[in-house]
Amino acid sequence: MNKVLTVEKITKEYGRKNVLEGVNLSVNQGEIIGLVGPNGAGKTTLMKIITGLIKNYSGDVFIENENIKTSKRKKTKSVGCVIETPGFYPNLTGYENLLFFAEISGMRDKSEIDEIVKSVGIEDYVHKKVKQYSLGMKQRLGVAQAVLTYPPLLILDEPTNGLDPAIVPKLRKFIKQLAKEKNTAVLISSHILSEIELMCDKVVFIQQGKIIKIESLNRYSEDGGTVSFVTSKIEALESFLNERNLSYKVIDKDQIQCKINTEDLENLVSSISKADIPLRSVYEVKDSLEKKYLDTMRGE
Ligand SMILES: Nc1ncnc2c1ncn2[C@@H]1O[C@H](COP(=O)(O)OP(=O)(O)OP(=O)(O)O)[C@@H](O)[C@H]1O
Ligand SMILES: [Mg+2]
């Protein structure tokens, strides 16, 4: 896998306070990584360092294997970003702003602007002056600008902040599509954990300037999962499982949970029903990201 971004031992002080401490992180091509943590944890600071907005820090940031401190080519140009409220020329239209940005980034094929305008869903107002935009409208124009040149790395700091919930799935789909089709590496922060859960391959937990955990959100875990069985004949199911030496936990008067490989599940369900034990429901139990977040932040 090609690493697009590598962050090594980043430490940043404000006054005497370390707001980032020894942060290591990498993002591969086509990978979407979520950055989550409490207010003031250091997410925005880290993203500003990566995008070159903060220059005074210790440690190193490599974008496509070049250190942004010493790189002659402006490596930060290969980064598209939305950090805080994007600045635009208020007296120009959204489209004119995008055109201007395309010009300075040396983008040749201007027809791609229209494609992106459509993907982000701003075609209804892109020809209005930016000073007439609402917060969410500016935010969406910001996303369009960030992806305009299809940069290999995309840094999005709370991109859904202030967005109408009806737009969020469209944006999510678009970002996933960029990762998949254009191989874009994406680092995204959000306080909306369900968003992160639906979009990201991995989630990085940050607390008081330190990365405390990195967890893969892969849908298929190799060591199997926990499956819940709901039945009115719980005792029969217990003896069935005992006979097969399968360990389980009784959760409720009609519910049992087992750790089992997904491949074995079909066979198990069919033998349970052959044994005349009725099953009302069988489902995989997963900790929500919210639960993982709370457990991680509490240090569990
Ligand atoms: N310019 C600054 N001067 C001094 N301290 C700062 C400055 N910018 C940020 N900080 C401090 O750095 C810490 C990290 O802030 P940062 O904005 O990175 O947090 P965050 O994780 O993005 O939080 P949020 O979830 O609220 O956006 C905070 O304690 C903040 O007070
Ligand atoms: Mg922030």
Short mmCIF file of C-alpha atoms in Angstrom, two decimals, residues 171-280:
data_model
loop_
_atom_site.label_atom_id
_atom_site.label_comp_id
_atom_site.label_asym_id
_atom_site.label_seq_id
_atom_site.Cartn_x
_atom_site.Cartn_y
_atom_site.Cartn_z
CA LEU A 171 -21.40 14.06 0.67
CA ARG A 172 -20.49 10.75 2.31
CA LYS A 173 -21.11 8.89 -0.92
CA PHE A 174 -19.01 11.38 -2.83
CA ILE A 175 -16.06 11.10 -0.43
CA LYS A 176 -16.20 7.30 -0.48
CA GLN A 177 -16.29 7.41 -4.25
CA LEU A 178 -13.19 9.64 -4.35
CA ALA A 179 -11.31 7.21 -2.14
CA LYS A 180 -12.36 4.26 -4.24
CA GLU A 181 -12.10 5.64 -7.75
CA LYS A 182 -9.41 8.29 -7.45
CA ASN A 183 -7.47 6.53 -4.69
CA THR A 184 -7.68 9.64 -2.55
CA ALA A 185 -6.37 9.31 0.99
CA VAL A 186 -8.78 11.00 3.39
CA LEU A 187 -8.35 12.19 6.97
CA ILE A 188 -11.62 13.42 8.39
CA SER A 189 -12.65 14.65 11.82
CA SER A 190 -16.16 14.76 13.16
CA HIS A 191 -18.06 14.66 16.41
CA ILE A 192 -20.81 12.78 14.64
CA LEU A 193 -19.68 9.25 15.35
CA SER A 194 -22.35 7.59 13.23
CA GLU A 195 -20.94 9.54 10.28
CA ILE A 196 -17.41 8.32 10.98
CA GLU A 197 -18.68 4.79 11.42
CA LEU A 198 -20.41 4.81 8.04
CA MET A 199 -17.53 6.34 6.16
CA CYS A 200 -14.18 5.33 7.60
CA ASP A 201 -11.91 2.29 7.33
CA LYS A 202 -10.15 3.16 10.56
CA VAL A 203 -10.74 5.46 13.45
CA VAL A 204 -8.05 7.26 15.42
CA PHE A 205 -8.92 8.28 18.97
CA ILE A 206 -7.12 11.36 20.24
CA GLN A 207 -7.21 12.73 23.75
CA GLN A 208 -5.23 15.61 25.23
CA GLY A 209 -2.88 15.69 22.28
CA LYS A 210 -2.08 11.99 22.25
CA ILE A 211 -3.31 9.19 20.04
CA ILE A 212 -4.68 6.68 22.49
CA LYS A 213 -6.07 4.09 20.11
CA ILE A 214 -6.38 3.24 16.43
CA GLU A 215 -9.15 0.88 15.54
CA SER A 216 -10.09 -0.76 12.30
CA LEU A 217 -13.76 -0.49 11.41
CA ASN A 218 -13.65 -3.34 8.94
CA ARG A 219 -17.04 -4.88 8.59
CA TYR A 220 -15.66 -8.41 8.60
CA SER A 221 -13.47 -9.22 11.53
CA GLU A 222 -11.41 -12.35 11.11
CA ASP A 223 -11.90 -13.72 14.58
CA GLY A 224 -15.66 -13.79 14.14
CA GLY A 225 -18.23 -11.86 16.02
CA THR A 226 -20.83 -12.10 18.72
CA VAL A 227 -24.20 -13.40 17.66
CA SER A 228 -27.42 -13.06 19.58
CA PHE A 229 -30.09 -15.78 19.47
CA VAL A 230 -33.62 -15.04 20.61
CA THR A 231 -35.84 -18.02 21.45
CA SER A 232 -38.79 -18.93 23.65
CA LYS A 233 -37.03 -22.24 24.51
CA ILE A 234 -33.93 -20.94 26.16
CA GLU A 235 -33.24 -24.06 28.21
CA ALA A 236 -33.34 -26.26 25.12
CA LEU A 237 -30.92 -23.90 23.39
CA GLU A 238 -28.61 -23.95 26.41
CA SER A 239 -28.39 -27.73 26.44
CA PHE A 240 -27.93 -27.76 22.67
CA LEU A 241 -24.92 -25.42 23.01
CA ASN A 242 -23.55 -27.32 26.02
CA GLU A 243 -23.63 -30.59 24.06
CA ARG A 244 -21.47 -28.97 21.40
CA ASN A 245 -19.11 -27.32 23.88
CA LEU A 246 -19.94 -23.87 22.59
CA SER A 247 -19.52 -21.11 25.14
CA TYR A 248 -22.36 -18.65 25.53
CA LYS A 249 -23.80 -16.01 27.78
CA VAL A 250 -27.44 -15.76 28.82
CA ILE A 251 -28.44 -12.15 28.25
CA ASP A 252 -32.14 -12.27 29.00
CA LYS A 253 -34.89 -14.78 29.68
CA ASP A 254 -35.15 -15.40 25.94
CA GLN A 255 -31.74 -14.37 24.70
CA ILE A 256 -28.30 -15.98 24.41
CA GLN A 257 -25.08 -14.60 22.98
CA CYS A 258 -22.34 -16.73 21.42
CA LYS A 259 -18.93 -15.92 19.95
CA ILE A 260 -18.82 -17.58 16.57
CA ASN A 261 -17.27 -17.35 13.10
CA THR A 262 -19.59 -15.96 10.52
CA GLU A 263 -19.02 -19.00 8.28
CA ASP A 264 -20.13 -21.39 11.01
CA LEU A 265 -23.27 -19.42 11.69
CA GLU A 266 -25.35 -20.83 8.83
CA ASN A 267 -24.68 -24.41 9.89
CA LEU A 268 -25.40 -23.65 13.50
CA VAL A 269 -28.71 -21.98 12.71
CA SER A 270 -29.78 -24.88 10.57
CA SER A 271 -28.90 -27.49 13.21
CA ILE A 272 -30.68 -25.48 15.90
CA SER A 273 -33.83 -25.49 13.85
CA LYS A 274 -33.44 -29.23 13.07
CA ALA A 275 -33.34 -29.76 16.82
CA ASP A 276 -36.79 -28.14 16.95
CA ILE A 277 -35.62 -25.11 18.87
CA PRO A 278 -37.53 -22.15 17.48
CA LEU A 279 -35.52 -19.00 16.78
CA ARG A 280 -37.32 -15.72 16.73
#
